[in-house]
Tab-separated table of C-alpha atoms and ligand atoms in Angstrom:
chain	number	residue	atom	x	y	z
Z	1	UNK	CA	103.097	62.939	62.383
Z	2	UNK	CA	104.863	64.704	65.219
Z	3	UNK	CA	102.080	65.658	67.631
Z	4	UNK	CA	104.481	67.534	69.860
Z	5	UNK	CA	104.782	70.140	67.104
Z	6	UNK	CA	101.041	70.709	67.252
Z	7	UNK	CA	100.540	70.619	70.986
Z	8	UNK	CA	104.027	71.041	72.356
Z	9	UNK	CA	105.466	68.412	74.633
Z	10	UNK	CA	104.989	68.759	78.345
Z	11	UNK	CA	108.406	70.179	79.128
Z	12	UNK	CA	108.098	72.796	76.381
Z	13	UNK	CA	104.690	73.871	77.675
Z	14	UNK	CA	106.023	74.156	81.190
Z	15	UNK	CA	108.981	76.196	80.072
Z	16	UNK	CA	106.735	78.622	78.189
Z	17	UNK	CA	103.970	78.913	80.765
Z	18	UNK	CA	104.600	77.007	83.983
Z	19	UNK	CA	101.349	76.408	85.753
Z	20	UNK	CA	102.805	75.538	89.096
Z	21	UNK	CA	105.494	77.234	91.114
Z	22	UNK	CA	108.417	75.491	92.785
Z	23	UNK	CA	106.475	75.620	96.076
Z	24	UNK	CA	103.595	73.702	94.436
Z	25	UNK	CA	101.138	76.604	94.316
Z	26	UNK	CA	99.410	77.532	91.047
Z	27	UNK	CA	101.184	80.340	89.267
Z	28	UNK	CA	98.170	82.598	88.813
Z	29	UNK	CA	96.568	83.161	92.234
Z	30	UNK	CA	92.770	82.736	92.476
Z	31	UNK	CA	90.688	85.635	91.163
Z	32	UNK	CA	93.587	87.197	89.243
Z	33	UNK	CA	93.825	87.874	85.494
Z	34	UNK	CA	96.995	88.212	83.508
Z	35	UNK	CA	98.003	91.525	81.958
Z	36	UNK	CA	100.963	92.248	79.717
Z	37	UNK	CA	101.047	95.976	80.260
Z	38	UNK	CA	101.816	97.443	83.640
Z	39	UNK	CA	99.084	99.551	85.261
Z	40	UNK	CA	100.033	102.398	87.594
Z	41	UNK	CA	98.362	102.432	91.004
Z	42	UNK	CA	99.235	105.238	93.386
Z	43	UNK	CA	97.093	107.079	95.883
Z	44	UNK	CA	99.488	110.022	95.898
Z	45	UNK	CA	100.849	111.912	92.905
Z	46	UNK	CA	104.299	110.903	91.685
Z	47	UNK	CA	106.772	112.748	93.906
Z	48	UNK	CA	109.968	114.403	92.787
Z	49	UNK	CA	113.244	112.794	93.673
Z	50	UNK	CA	116.313	114.656	94.865
Z	51	UNK	CA	119.526	112.600	94.893
Z	52	UNK	CA	121.250	115.226	97.056
Z	53	UNK	CA	118.824	115.059	99.957
Z	54	UNK	CA	117.658	111.447	99.588
Z	55	UNK	CA	118.463	109.174	102.534
Z	56	UNK	CA	117.644	105.492	102.943
Z	57	UNK	CA	117.055	104.925	106.651
Z	58	UNK	CA	116.952	101.717	108.645
Z	59	UNK	CA	115.831	101.988	112.251
Z	60	UNK	CA	113.802	100.515	115.105
Z	61	UNK	CA	114.735	97.416	117.070
Z	62	UNK	CA	118.041	96.753	115.335
Z	63	UNK	CA	121.644	96.348	116.475
Z	64	UNK	CA	122.896	98.799	113.815
Z	65	UNK	CA	120.527	101.521	112.691
Z	66	UNK	CA	121.940	103.251	109.610
Z	67	UNK	CA	121.351	105.873	106.979
Z	68	UNK	CA	122.644	105.727	103.402
Z	69	UNK	CA	123.000	108.466	100.834
Z	70	UNK	CA	121.770	107.800	97.308
Z	71	UNK	CA	125.335	107.011	96.215
Z	72	UNK	CA	125.841	104.625	99.136
Z	73	UNK	CA	122.584	102.794	98.432
Z	74	UNK	CA	123.552	102.509	94.767
Z	75	UNK	CA	126.946	101.091	95.734
Z	76	UNK	CA	125.557	98.045	97.596
Z	77	UNK	CA	125.927	94.689	95.797
Z	78	UNK	CA	123.368	94.188	93.006
Z	79	UNK	CA	121.132	91.260	92.170
Z	80	UNK	CA	118.859	90.495	89.216
Z	81	UNK	CA	115.710	88.488	89.772
Z	82	UNK	CA	112.602	87.603	87.774
Z	83	UNK	CA	109.279	87.546	89.631
Z	84	UNK	CA	105.522	87.747	89.151
Z	85	UNK	CA	103.597	90.731	90.524
Z	86	UNK	CA	100.015	90.503	91.811
Z	87	UNK	CA	97.792	93.510	92.517
Z	88	UNK	CA	94.822	93.243	94.870
Z	89	UNK	CA	92.661	94.888	92.168
Z	90	UNK	CA	93.052	91.512	90.327
Z	91	UNK	CA	95.757	92.083	87.705
Z	92	UNK	CA	98.915	90.028	87.666
Z	93	UNK	CA	102.013	90.594	85.575
Z	94	UNK	CA	104.406	87.705	85.017
Z	95	UNK	CA	108.169	87.657	84.617
Z	96	UNK	CA	109.161	91.107	85.748
Z	97	UNK	CA	112.908	91.433	85.714
Z	98	UNK	CA	114.051	93.462	88.685
Z	99	UNK	CA	117.521	94.742	89.381
Z	100	UNK	CA	118.624	96.176	92.673
Z	101	UNK	CA	119.760	95.351	96.180
Z	102	UNK	CA	118.645	92.112	97.777
Z	103	UNK	CA	116.858	92.636	101.095
Z	104	UNK	CA	119.437	90.449	102.878
Z	105	UNK	CA	122.096	93.080	102.149
Z	106	UNK	CA	120.082	95.366	104.413
Z	107	UNK	CA	119.090	92.803	107.025
Z	108	UNK	CA	122.648	91.539	107.458
Z	109	UNK	CA	123.950	95.066	107.968
Z	110	UNK	CA	121.300	96.197	110.446
Z	111	UNK	CA	120.867	92.930	112.407
Z	112	UNK	CA	117.276	93.049	113.736
Z	113	UNK	CA	117.014	92.164	117.433
Z	114	UNK	CA	115.400	88.843	118.389
Z	115	UNK	CA	112.305	90.775	119.447
Z	116	UNK	CA	111.544	91.915	115.875
Z	117	UNK	CA	108.439	90.402	114.293
Z	118	UNK	CA	107.268	93.140	111.868
Z	119	UNK	CA	108.651	95.672	109.452
Z	120	UNK	CA	107.152	98.896	108.119
Z	121	UNK	CA	108.324	100.105	104.717
Z	122	UNK	CA	108.255	103.901	104.350
Z	123	UNK	CA	107.983	106.054	101.230
Z	124	UNK	CA	109.188	109.642	101.201
Z	125	UNK	CA	105.609	110.590	100.300
Z	126	UNK	CA	104.420	109.306	103.688
Z	127	UNK	CA	102.972	106.020	102.341
Z	128	UNK	CA	103.655	103.083	104.634
Z	129	UNK	CA	103.043	99.353	104.504
Z	130	UNK	CA	103.628	96.691	107.142
Z	131	UNK	CA	104.546	93.022	106.936
Z	132	UNK	CA	105.936	90.239	109.098
Z	133	UNK	CA	109.741	90.151	109.149
Z	134	UNK	CA	109.469	86.587	107.818
Z	135	UNK	CA	107.774	87.858	104.647
Z	136	UNK	CA	110.345	90.596	104.114
Z	137	UNK	CA	113.317	88.350	104.846
Z	138	UNK	CA	112.721	86.117	101.832
Z	139	UNK	CA	114.699	85.003	98.783
Z	140	UNK	CA	112.761	87.122	96.283
Z	141	UNK	CA	112.484	90.443	98.163
Z	142	UNK	CA	114.477	93.341	96.740
Z	143	UNK	CA	114.980	97.081	96.738
Z	144	UNK	CA	114.920	97.774	93.013
Z	145	UNK	CA	116.144	100.476	90.646
Z	146	UNK	CA	115.316	98.900	87.319
Z	147	UNK	CA	112.552	96.898	85.653
Z	148	UNK	CA	112.902	94.853	82.457
Z	149	UNK	CA	116.329	96.361	81.793
Z	150	UNK	CA	115.235	99.981	82.039
Z	151	UNK	CA	115.460	102.431	84.938
Z	152	UNK	CA	112.323	102.208	87.072
Z	153	UNK	CA	109.904	104.892	85.851
Z	154	UNK	CA	108.911	107.570	88.385
Z	155	UNK	CA	105.219	106.570	88.307
Z	156	UNK	CA	106.208	102.970	89.157
Z	157	UNK	CA	108.208	104.102	92.178
Z	158	UNK	CA	111.403	105.160	90.446
Z	159	UNK	CA	114.146	105.545	91.149
Z	160	UNK	CA	113.753	103.149	94.090
Z	161	UNK	CA	111.007	100.874	95.381
Z	162	UNK	CA	110.512	97.729	97.389
Z	163	UNK	CA	109.377	94.482	95.719
Z	164	UNK	CA	107.692	91.731	97.757
Z	165	UNK	CA	106.463	89.357	95.015
Z	166	UNK	CA	104.662	86.859	97.258
Z	167	UNK	CA	102.258	89.436	98.718
Z	168	UNK	CA	99.766	91.721	96.946
Z	169	UNK	CA	101.561	94.682	95.436
Z	170	UNK	CA	100.436	97.226	98.037
Z	171	UNK	CA	103.228	95.739	100.183
Z	172	UNK	CA	105.739	96.809	97.488
Z	173	UNK	CA	106.203	100.432	98.564
Z	174	UNK	CA	107.117	102.846	95.782
Z	175	UNK	CA	109.574	105.717	96.405
Z	176	UNK	CA	111.153	103.777	99.252
Z	177	UNK	CA	112.891	105.830	101.901
Z	178	UNK	CA	113.331	103.398	104.746
Z	179	UNK	CA	112.576	100.299	106.761
Z	180	UNK	CA	111.477	100.283	110.393
Z	181	UNK	CA	111.887	97.078	112.425
Z	182	UNK	CA	109.322	96.503	115.173
Z	183	UNK	CA	108.356	93.990	117.840
Z	184	UNK	CA	104.635	94.607	117.336
Z	185	UNK	CA	102.588	95.210	114.230
Z	186	UNK	CA	101.804	98.690	112.882
Z	187	UNK	CA	99.269	98.631	110.005
Z	188	UNK	CA	100.204	100.891	107.080
Z	189	UNK	CA	98.386	103.253	104.719
Z	190	UNK	CA	96.085	100.764	102.947
Z	191	UNK	CA	96.019	98.326	105.838
Z	192	UNK	CA	94.139	100.859	108.004
Z	193	UNK	CA	91.799	101.624	105.066
Z	194	UNK	CA	90.357	98.162	104.545
Z	195	UNK	CA	93.071	96.219	102.753
Z	196	UNK	CA	94.037	92.932	104.346
Z	197	UNK	CA	96.849	93.186	106.873
Z	198	UNK	CA	98.733	90.189	105.464
Z	199	UNK	CA	97.863	90.135	101.704
Z	200	UNK	CA	98.694	86.580	100.594
Z	201	UNK	CA	97.376	86.340	96.985
Z	202	UNK	CA	96.984	82.546	97.157
Z	203	UNK	CA	94.715	82.920	100.195
Z	204	UNK	CA	92.875	85.855	98.539
Z	205	UNK	CA	93.638	88.032	101.543
Z	206	UNK	CA	92.328	91.145	99.775
Z	207	UNK	CA	90.163	93.124	102.177
Z	208	UNK	CA	89.065	92.811	105.793
D	1	MTE	N1	104.179	104.952	97.827
D	1	MTE	C1	103.240	104.144	97.326
D	1	MTE	N2	103.570	102.865	97.059
D	1	MTE	C2	102.637	102.044	96.546
D	1	MTE	C3	101.314	102.479	96.295
D	1	MTE	C4	100.996	103.817	96.604
D	1	MTE	O1	99.868	104.280	96.427
D	1	MTE	N3	101.996	104.622	97.092
D	1	MTE	N4	100.371	101.615	95.792
D	1	MTE	C5	100.612	100.188	95.992
D	1	MTE	C6	99.704	99.391	95.200
D	1	MTE	S1	98.104	99.251	95.732
D	1	MTE	C7	100.127	98.707	94.103
D	1	MTE	S2	99.101	97.660	93.218
D	1	MTE	C8	101.491	98.866	93.589
D	1	MTE	C9	101.392	99.309	92.172
D	1	MTE	O2	102.647	99.492	91.608
D	1	MTE	P1	102.707	100.062	90.148
D	1	MTE	O3	101.973	101.373	90.126
D	1	MTE	O4	104.132	100.170	89.817
D	1	MTE	O5	101.983	99.051	89.289
D	1	MTE	O6	102.254	99.828	94.303
D	1	MTE	C10	102.055	99.813	95.697
D	1	MTE	N5	102.979	100.753	96.286
D	2	MO	MO1	97.189	97.477	94.397
């Protein structure tokens, strides 16, 4: 009898549901549960988007501050990436397929000065969220326009949001309008209201 058909062999199990990540951490961070649907969490109501007036701004302590129109932002090189998403309210959603502009496309163009340690992501609603430059400047961080092969829905931050998979999702600003590079830290919307300043899911950095 072929037991692997009953239980699956190890490599098949890992392919279907890997329990550890390449960095050795468990896939599901402590205290999280897995959901297959995608909850909406916004403090503000879903804003309208105007492609004519939209600008993506990059400023602060950078060699080249810049401003892109919607068409210019759309025209940057595109990347597709699959990543897990972890909300501080304890749901996690695996294998989200994101398409958009890799963060390094922005960082290479703006060239943060050596003094930069932090970045604030801004939404056109006024929402902000802060993180160390080192957490933003990572292989899996993107400015995305689509999710699982469909345009990003307005309530999920469409048509453009930030995705920082390795931190709790409040760092993934919806309705992204810009990035501000700073030498010192500037806590954002939730960070001044009791959410942890750093938000590493594997350290359960949820609240103060
Ligand atoms: N502009 C804005 N971005 C935001 C939020 C918000 O309230 N406003 N909520 C954050 C939080 S707490 C989470 S969990 C995720 C939720 O993203 P989703 O609604 O697409 O699931 O968006 C983050 N980005
Ligand atoms: Mo959240």
